[in-house]
Coordinates of C-alpha atoms (C1' of nucleotides) in Angstrom, one line a residue:
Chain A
X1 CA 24.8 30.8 5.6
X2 CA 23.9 31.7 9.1
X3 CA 21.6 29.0 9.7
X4 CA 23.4 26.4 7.9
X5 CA 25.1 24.8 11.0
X6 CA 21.7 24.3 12.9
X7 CA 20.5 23.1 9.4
X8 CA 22.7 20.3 9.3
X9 CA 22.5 19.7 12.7
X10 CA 18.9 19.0 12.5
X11 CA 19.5 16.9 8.9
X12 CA 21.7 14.7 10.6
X13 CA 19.0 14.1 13.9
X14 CA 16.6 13.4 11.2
X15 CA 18.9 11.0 9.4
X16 CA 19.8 9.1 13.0
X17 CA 15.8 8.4 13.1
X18 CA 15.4 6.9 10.0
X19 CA 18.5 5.1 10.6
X20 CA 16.8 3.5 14.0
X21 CA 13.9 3.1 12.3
X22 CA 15.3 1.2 9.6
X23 CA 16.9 -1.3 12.3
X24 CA 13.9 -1.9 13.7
X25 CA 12.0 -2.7 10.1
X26 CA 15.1 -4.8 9.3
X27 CA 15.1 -6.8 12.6
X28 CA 10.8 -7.2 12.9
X29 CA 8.9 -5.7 9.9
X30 CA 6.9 -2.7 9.4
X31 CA 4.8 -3.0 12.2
X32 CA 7.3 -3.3 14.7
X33 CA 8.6 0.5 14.1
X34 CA 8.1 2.1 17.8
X35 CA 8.7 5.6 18.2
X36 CA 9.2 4.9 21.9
X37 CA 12.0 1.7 20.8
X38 CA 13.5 4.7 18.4
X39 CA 13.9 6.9 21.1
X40 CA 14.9 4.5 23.6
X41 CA 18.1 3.7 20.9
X42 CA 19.0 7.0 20.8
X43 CA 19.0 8.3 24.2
X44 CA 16.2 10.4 24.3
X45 CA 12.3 10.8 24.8
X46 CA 9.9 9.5 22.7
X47 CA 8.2 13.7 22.1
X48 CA 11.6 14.9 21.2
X49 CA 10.9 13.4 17.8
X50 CA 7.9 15.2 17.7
X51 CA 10.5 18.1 16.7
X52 CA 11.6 16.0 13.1
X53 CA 8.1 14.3 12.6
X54 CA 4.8 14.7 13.0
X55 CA 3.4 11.4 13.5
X56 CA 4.8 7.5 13.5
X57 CA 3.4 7.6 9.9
X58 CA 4.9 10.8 8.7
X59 CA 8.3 8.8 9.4
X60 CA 7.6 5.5 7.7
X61 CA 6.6 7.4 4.7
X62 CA 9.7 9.4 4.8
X63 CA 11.5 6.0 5.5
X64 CA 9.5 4.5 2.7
X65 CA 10.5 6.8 -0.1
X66 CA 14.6 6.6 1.4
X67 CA 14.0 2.7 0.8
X68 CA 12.3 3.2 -2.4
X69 CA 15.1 5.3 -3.7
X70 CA 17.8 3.0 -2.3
X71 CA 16.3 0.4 -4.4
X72 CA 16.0 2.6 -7.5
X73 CA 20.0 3.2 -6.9
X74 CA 20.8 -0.3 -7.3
X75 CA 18.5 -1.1 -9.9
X76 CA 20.4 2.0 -12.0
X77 CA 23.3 0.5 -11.2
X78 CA 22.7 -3.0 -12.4
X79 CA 21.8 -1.3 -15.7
X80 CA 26.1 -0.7 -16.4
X81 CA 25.9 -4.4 -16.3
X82 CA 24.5 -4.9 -19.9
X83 CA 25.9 -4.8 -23.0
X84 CA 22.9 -4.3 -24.8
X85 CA 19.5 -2.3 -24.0
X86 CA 17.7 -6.2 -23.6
X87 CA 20.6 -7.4 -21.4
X88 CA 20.7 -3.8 -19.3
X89 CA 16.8 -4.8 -19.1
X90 CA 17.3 -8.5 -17.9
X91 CA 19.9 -7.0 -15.4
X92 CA 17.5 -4.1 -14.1
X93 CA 15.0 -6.7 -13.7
X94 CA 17.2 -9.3 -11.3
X95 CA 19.1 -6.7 -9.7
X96 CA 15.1 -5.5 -8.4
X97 CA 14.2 -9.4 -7.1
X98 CA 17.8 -9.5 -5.4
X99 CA 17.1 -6.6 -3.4
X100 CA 13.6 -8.0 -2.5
X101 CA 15.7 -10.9 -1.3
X102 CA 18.2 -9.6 0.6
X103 CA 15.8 -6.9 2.2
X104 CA 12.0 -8.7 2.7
X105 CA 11.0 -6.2 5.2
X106 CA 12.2 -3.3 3.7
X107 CA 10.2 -4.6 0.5
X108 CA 7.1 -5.4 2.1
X109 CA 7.5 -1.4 3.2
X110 CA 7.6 -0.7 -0.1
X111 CA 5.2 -2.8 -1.6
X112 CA 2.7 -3.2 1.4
X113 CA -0.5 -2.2 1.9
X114 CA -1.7 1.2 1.5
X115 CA -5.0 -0.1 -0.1
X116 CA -7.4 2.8 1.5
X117 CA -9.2 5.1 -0.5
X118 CA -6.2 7.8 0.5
X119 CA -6.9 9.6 -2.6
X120 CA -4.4 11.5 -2.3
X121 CA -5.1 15.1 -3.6
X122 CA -2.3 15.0 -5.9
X123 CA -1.4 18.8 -5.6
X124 CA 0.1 18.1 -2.2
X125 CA 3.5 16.6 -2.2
X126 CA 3.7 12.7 -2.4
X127 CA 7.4 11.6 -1.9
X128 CA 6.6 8.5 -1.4
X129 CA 4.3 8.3 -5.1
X130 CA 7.5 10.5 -6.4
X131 CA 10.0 8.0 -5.3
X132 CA 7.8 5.1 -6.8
X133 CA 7.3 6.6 -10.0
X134 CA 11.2 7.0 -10.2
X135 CA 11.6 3.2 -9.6
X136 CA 9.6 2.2 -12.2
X137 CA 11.1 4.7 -14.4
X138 CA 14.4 3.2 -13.9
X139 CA 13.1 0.4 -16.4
X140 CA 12.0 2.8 -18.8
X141 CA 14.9 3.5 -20.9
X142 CA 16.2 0.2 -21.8
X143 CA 13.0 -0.8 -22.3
X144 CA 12.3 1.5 -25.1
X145 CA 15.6 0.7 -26.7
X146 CA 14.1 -2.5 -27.1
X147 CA 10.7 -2.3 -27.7
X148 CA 11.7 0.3 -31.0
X149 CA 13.8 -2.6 -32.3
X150 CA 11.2 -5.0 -32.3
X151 CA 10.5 -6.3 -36.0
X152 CA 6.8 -7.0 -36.2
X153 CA 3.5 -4.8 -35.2
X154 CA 2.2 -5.2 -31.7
X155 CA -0.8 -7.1 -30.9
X156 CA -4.0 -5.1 -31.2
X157 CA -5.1 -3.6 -27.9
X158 CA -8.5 -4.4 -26.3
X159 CA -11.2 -1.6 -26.3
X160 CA -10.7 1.2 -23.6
X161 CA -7.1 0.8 -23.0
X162 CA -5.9 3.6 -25.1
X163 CA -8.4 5.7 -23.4
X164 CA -7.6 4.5 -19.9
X165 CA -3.6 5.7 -20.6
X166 CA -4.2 9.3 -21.1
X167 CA -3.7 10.7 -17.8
X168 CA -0.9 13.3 -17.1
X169 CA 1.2 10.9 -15.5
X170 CA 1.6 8.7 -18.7
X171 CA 2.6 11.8 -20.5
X172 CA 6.7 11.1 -19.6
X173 CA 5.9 7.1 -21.4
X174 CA 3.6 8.5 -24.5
X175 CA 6.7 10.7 -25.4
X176 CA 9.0 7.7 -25.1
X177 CA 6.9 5.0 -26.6
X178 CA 3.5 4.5 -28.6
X179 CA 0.2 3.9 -27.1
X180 CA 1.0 -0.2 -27.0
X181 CA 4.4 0.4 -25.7
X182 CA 3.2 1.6 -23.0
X183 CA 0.4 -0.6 -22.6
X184 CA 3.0 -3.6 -22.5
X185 CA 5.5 -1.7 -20.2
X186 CA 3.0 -1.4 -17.7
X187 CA 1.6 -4.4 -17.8
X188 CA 5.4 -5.7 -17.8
X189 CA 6.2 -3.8 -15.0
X190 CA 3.2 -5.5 -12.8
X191 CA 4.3 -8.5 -14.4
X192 CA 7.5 -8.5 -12.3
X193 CA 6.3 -6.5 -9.5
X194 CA 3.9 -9.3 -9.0
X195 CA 6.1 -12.3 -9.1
X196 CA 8.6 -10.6 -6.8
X197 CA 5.8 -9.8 -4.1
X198 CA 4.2 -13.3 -4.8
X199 CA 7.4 -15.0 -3.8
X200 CA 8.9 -12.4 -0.9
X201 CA 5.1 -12.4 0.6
X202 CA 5.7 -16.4 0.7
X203 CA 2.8 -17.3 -2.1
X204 CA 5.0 -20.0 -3.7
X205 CA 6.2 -21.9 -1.2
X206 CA 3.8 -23.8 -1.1
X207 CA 4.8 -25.3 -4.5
X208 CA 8.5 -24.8 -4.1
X209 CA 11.3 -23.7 -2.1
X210 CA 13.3 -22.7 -5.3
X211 CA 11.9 -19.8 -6.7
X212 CA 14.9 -18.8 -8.5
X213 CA 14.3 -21.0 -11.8
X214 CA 10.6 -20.5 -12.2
X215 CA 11.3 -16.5 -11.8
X216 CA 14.1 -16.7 -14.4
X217 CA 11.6 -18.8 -16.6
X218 CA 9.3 -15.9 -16.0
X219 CA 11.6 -13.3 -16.8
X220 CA 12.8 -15.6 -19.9
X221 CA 8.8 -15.8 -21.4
X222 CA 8.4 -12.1 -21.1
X223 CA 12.0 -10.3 -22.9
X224 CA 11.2 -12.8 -25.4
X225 CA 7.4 -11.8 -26.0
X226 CA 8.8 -8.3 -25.8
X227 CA 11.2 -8.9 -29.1
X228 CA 9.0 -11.1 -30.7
Chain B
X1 CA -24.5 -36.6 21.2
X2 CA -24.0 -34.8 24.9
X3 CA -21.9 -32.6 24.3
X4 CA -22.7 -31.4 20.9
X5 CA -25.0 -28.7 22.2
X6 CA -21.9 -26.9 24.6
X7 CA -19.7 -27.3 21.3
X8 CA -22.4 -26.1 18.9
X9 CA -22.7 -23.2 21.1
X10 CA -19.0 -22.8 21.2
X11 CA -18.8 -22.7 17.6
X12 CA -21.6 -19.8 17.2
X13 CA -19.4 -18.2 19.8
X14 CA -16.4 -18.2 17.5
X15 CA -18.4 -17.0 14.3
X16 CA -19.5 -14.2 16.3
X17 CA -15.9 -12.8 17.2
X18 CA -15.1 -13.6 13.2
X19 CA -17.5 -11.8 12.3
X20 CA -16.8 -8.9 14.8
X21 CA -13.2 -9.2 13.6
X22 CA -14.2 -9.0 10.2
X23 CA -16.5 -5.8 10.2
X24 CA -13.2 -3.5 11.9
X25 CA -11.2 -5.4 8.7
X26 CA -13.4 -4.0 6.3
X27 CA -14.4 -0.8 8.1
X28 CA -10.2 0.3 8.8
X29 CA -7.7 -2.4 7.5
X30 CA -6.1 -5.7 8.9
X31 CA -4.1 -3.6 11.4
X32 CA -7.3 -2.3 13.1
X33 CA -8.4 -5.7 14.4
X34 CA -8.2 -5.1 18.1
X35 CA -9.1 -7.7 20.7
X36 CA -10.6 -5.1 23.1
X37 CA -12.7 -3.4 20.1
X38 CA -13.9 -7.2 19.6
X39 CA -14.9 -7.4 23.2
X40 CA -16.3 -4.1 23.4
X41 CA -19.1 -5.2 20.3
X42 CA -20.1 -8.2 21.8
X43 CA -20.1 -6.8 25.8
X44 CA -17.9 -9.0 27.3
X45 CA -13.9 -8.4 28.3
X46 CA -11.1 -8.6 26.0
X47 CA -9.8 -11.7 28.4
X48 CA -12.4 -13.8 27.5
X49 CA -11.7 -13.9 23.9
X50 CA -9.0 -15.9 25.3
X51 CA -11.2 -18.9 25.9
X52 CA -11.7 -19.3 22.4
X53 CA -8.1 -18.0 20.8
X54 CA -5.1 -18.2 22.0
X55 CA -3.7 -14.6 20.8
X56 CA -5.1 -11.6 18.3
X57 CA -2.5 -13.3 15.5
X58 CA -4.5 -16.8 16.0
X59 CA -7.7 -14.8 15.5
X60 CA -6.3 -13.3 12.4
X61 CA -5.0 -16.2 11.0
X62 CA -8.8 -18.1 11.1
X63 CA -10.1 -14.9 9.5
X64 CA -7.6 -15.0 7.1
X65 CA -8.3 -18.5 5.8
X66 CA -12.1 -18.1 6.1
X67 CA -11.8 -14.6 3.8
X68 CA -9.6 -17.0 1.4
X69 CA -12.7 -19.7 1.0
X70 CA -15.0 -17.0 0.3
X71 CA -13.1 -15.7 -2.3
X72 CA -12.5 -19.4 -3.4
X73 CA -16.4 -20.3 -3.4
X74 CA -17.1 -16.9 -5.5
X75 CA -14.3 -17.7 -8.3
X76 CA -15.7 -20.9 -8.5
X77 CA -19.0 -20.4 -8.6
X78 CA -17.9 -17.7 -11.6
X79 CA -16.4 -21.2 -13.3
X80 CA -20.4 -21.4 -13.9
X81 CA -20.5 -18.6 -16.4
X82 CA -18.4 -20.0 -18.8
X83 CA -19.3 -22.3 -21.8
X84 CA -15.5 -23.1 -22.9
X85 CA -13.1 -24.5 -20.4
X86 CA -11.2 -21.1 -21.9
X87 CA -14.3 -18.8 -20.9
X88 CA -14.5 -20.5 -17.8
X89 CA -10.6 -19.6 -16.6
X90 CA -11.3 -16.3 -18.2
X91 CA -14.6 -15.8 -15.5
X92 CA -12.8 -17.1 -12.6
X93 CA -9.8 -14.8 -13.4
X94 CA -12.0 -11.5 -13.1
X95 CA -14.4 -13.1 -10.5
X96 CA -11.1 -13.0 -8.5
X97 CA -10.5 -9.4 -9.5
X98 CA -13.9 -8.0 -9.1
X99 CA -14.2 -10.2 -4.9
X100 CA -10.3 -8.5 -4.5
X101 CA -11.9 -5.0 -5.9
X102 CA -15.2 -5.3 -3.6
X103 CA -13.0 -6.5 -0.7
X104 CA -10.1 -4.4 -0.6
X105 CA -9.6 -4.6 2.9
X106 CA -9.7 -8.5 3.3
X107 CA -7.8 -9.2 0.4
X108 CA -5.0 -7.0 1.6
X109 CA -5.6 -9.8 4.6
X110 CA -5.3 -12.9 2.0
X111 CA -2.2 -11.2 0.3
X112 CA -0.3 -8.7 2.9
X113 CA 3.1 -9.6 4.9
X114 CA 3.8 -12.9 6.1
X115 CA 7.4 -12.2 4.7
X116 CA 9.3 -13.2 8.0
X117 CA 10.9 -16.5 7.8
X118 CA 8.3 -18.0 9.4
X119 CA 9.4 -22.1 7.8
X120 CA 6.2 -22.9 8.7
X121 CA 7.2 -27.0 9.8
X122 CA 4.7 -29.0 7.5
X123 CA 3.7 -31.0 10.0
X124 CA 1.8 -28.7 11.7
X125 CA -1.6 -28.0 10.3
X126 CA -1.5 -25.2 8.3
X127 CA -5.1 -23.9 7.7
X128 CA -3.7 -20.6 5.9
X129 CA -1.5 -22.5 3.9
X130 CA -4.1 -24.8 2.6
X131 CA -6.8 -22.6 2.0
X132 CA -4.4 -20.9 -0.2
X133 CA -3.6 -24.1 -2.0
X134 CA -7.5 -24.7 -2.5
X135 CA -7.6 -21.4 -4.1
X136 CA -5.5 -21.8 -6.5
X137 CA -6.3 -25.1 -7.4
X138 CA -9.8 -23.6 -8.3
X139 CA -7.9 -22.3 -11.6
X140 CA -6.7 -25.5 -12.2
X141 CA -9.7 -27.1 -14.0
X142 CA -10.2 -24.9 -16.8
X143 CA -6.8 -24.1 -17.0
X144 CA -5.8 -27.7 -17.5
X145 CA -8.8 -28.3 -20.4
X146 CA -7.0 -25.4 -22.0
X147 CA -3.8 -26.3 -21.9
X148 CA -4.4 -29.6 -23.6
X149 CA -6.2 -28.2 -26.1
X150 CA -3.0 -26.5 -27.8
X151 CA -1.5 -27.0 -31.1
X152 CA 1.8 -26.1 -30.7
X153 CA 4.3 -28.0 -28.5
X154 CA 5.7 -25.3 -25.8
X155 CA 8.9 -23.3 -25.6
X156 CA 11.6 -25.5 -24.3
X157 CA 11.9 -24.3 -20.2
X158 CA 14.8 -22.4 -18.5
X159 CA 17.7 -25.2 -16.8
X160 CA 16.6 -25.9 -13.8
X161 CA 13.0 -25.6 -13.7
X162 CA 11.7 -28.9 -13.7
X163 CA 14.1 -29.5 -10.9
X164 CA 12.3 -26.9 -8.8
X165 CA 9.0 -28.5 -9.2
X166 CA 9.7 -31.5 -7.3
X167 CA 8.1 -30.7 -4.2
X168 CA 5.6 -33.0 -2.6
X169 CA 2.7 -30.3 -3.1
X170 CA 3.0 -29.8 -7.1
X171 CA 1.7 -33.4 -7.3
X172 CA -1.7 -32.4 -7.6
X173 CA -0.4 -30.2 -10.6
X174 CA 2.1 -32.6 -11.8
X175 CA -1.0 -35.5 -11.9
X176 CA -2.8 -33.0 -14.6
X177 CA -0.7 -31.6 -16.2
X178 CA 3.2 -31.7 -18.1
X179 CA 5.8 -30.1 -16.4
X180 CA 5.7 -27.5 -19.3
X181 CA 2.2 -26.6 -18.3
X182 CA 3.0 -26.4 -14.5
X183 CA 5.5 -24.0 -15.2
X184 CA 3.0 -22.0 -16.9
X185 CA 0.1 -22.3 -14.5
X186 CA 2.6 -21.2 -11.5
X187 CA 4.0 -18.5 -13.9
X188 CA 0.4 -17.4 -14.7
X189 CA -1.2 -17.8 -11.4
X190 CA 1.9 -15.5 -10.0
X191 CA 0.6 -12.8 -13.0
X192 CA -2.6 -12.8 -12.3
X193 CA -2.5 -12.1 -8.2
X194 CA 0.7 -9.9 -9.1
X195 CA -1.7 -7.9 -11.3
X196 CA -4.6 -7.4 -8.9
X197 CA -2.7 -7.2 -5.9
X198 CA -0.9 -4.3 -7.7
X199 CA -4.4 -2.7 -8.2
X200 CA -5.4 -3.1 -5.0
X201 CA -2.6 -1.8 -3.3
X202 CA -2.8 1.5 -5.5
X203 CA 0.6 0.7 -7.1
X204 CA -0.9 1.8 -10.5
X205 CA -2.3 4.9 -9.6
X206 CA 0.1 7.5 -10.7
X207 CA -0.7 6.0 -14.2
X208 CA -4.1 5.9 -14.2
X209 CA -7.5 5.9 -12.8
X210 CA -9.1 3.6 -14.9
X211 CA -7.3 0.2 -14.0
X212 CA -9.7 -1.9 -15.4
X213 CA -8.8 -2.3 -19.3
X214 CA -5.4 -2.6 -18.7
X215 CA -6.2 -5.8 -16.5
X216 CA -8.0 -7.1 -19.1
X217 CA -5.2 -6.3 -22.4
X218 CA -3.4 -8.1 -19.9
X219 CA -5.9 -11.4 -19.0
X220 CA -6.6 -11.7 -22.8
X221 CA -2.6 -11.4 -23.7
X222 CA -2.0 -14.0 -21.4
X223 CA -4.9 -16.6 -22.4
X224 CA -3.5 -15.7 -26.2
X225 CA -0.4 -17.1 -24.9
X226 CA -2.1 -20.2 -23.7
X227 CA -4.1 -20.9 -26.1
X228 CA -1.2 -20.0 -29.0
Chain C
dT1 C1' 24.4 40.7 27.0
dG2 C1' 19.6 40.0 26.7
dG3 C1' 16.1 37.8 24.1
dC4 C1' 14.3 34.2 21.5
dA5 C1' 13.6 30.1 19.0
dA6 C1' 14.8 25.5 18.9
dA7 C1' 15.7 21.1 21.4
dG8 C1' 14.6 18.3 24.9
dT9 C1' 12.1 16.6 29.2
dA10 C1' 8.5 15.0 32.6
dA11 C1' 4.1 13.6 33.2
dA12 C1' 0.0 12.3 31.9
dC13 C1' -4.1 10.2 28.8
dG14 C1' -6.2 6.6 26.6
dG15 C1' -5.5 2.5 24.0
dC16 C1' -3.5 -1.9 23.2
dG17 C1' -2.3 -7.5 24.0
dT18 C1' -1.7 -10.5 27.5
dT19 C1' -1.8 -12.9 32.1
dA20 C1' -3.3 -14.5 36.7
dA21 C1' -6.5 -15.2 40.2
dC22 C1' -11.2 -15.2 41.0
dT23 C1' -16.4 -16.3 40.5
dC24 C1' -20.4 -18.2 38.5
dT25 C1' -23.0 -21.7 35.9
dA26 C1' -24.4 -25.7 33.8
dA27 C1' -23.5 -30.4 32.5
dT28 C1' -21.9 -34.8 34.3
dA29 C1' -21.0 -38.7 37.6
dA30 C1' -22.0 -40.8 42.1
Chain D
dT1 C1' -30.6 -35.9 43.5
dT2 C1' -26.7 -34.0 44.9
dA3 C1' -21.6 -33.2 44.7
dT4 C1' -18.1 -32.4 41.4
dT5 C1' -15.9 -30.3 37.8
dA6 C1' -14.9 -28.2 33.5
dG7 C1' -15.9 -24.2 31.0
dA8 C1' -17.2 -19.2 30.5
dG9 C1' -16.6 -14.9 32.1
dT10 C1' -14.9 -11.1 35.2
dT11 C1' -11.5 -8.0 37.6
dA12 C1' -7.3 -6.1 38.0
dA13 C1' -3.0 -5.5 36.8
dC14 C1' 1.6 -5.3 33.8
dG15 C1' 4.1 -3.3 30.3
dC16 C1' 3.9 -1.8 26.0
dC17 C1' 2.4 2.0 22.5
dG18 C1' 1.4 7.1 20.1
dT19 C1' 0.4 11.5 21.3
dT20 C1' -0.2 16.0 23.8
dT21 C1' 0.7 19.6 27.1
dA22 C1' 3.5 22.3 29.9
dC23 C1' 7.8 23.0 31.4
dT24 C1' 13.1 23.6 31.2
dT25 C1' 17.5 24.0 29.0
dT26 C1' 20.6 25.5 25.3
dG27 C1' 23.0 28.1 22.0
dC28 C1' 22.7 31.5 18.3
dC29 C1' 22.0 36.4 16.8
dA30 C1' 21.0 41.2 17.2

DNA sequence: TGGCAAAGTAAACGGCGTTAACTCTAATAA
DNA sequence: TTATTAGAGTTAACGCCGTTTACTTTGCCA
């Protein structure tokens, strides 16, 4: 390749950035990312990084979806951990809160507020949706494992929800699981999403300092509603 | 009094710059709260917002905990609809999701990023803190009607639970209700705002559009599971 | 070897939170 | 009633910030 060498070049610059970025978010949280601090870090001017991104939000996004996928990474990895598909499932689901621990700011990144009516056109590319439909894949496979050994029916679903999950996003769970398979692993899935946000964004402590127990009891209450 | 009139006037003062605060919240998000945008609506300078807060993150803070009342008041004015002490909890539960739905702006406010490590000394007044408390203790009415009215005894807890919810502030909880059922109120009060603050912050949208009848499969799955 | 595209710089624009020194005004104390 | 004083507000500045424009340097390729 001709280009290759100015490819890589460039690949690495790019990877420096999100590297200082991500020291930033470590040391202050999201909004303390500062093009000019990024810059400063690296020797150069602030518009030389107008060359790798267009905006301060183009790279947080990018940043976003590198975390995202960092996280997914670990989460696979905790998976080897099991023995069986509801112990690789217990062990996906800790390995997730112990990365929220160990990185708040990088999980409030993650999790934080995009809240706007960004629609999102979804035929332009959306790595960051991509790398967050990959996470919460990561929890798909043992989860089916279990769910098809369950031994008695599912509860009946309320009115509308079958119709709700038919969009073509849902298409990758409906081949993996029945219509109130996936209805549980989504609700699962904000389930735990929920109680790690609730106690990373602080929402607890009011009632407690340790978290730990009440998140295993958590945790505990829903594998076991999910073998019956 | 003498110098109730100076103070009244003080007071209207304040409301005004909430209120100024709170139409950029709704109108762009939390982070588009500007000081000088504040000033700039009510045609005076950005320093002498200063005589009435001490920094922007003071002024946020009071908005914060005056967003969190109004949602409280609404929820529990929603308590009104019910008959049952089950429809009741049932009411307040999607009063909360429909003031969160109307308001996504503010309750991104309510539930965003405090993360840091802030430890918050409890002896300094808290006002954030508490209106959070009184929110969630607006569940715990109904919830605790329900709970007694059970005919099965619960599943045994995780070790280590009951130790965690020692703390001075689970009193209140501990005063209505068995250490089984605090467990589950904390457990289900984490679902819950996991749920809707997952809505909110478009963390379900790859999935689907219509968010609503999974939210309530998942209200009446969990009220199921109170009510055994 | 000349040209050309990419990388980087300098300087400016407008916006931000915050501070310090000042004026004015209205309630209070003599 | 008048002098004092505390509070409300202004002006001007400081040092940040994201972003743009016009410019220079650098190193690859034909």
């Amino acid at each position: 390749m001709a280009t290759n060498r100015r490819e890589r070049q460039r690949e690495a610059t790019k990877t420096e950035i999100r590297d200082a970025a991500r020291a930033q978010l470590t040391a202050g949280g999201p909004n303390s990312i500062s093009l000019r601090a990024i810059a400063r870090d690296m020797g150069l001017t602030a518009a030389a990084l107008y060359r790798y991104y267009d905006s301060l939000d183009a790279l947080v996004e990018d940043l976003c979806a590198d975390r995202y996928d960092a996280l997914t990474t670990e989460v696979l990895a905790a998976r080897e951990n099991g023995a069986t598909p509801l112990d690789q499932l217990r062990e996906a689901c800790r390995a997730y809160r112990r990365w929220a621990l160990r990185n708040p700011h990088e999980y409030a990144l993650i999790c934080g507020e995009p809240v706007i009516g960004t629609v999102h056109d979804h035929v332009e590319s959306n790595p960051k949706g991509d790398a967050a439909m990959r996470f919460t894949l990561a929890f798909l496979e043992p989860f089916t494992a279990v769910w098809h050994a369950r031994t008695t029916p599912p509860q009946p679903l309320v009115p509308g929800v079958a119709e709700a999950l038919s969009g073509p996003n849902v298409e990758t769970l409906r081949q993996a699981l029945p219509i109130e398979g996936v209805a549980f692993f989504l609700i699962g899935w904000t389930r735990l999403s929920g109680a790690i946000t609730m106690e990373i964004f602080g929402h607890l402590r009011w009632a407690t300092d340790d978290t730990e127990p009440l998140f295993e009891q958590n945790l505990e209450d829903m594998l076991r509603q999910l073998t019956l």
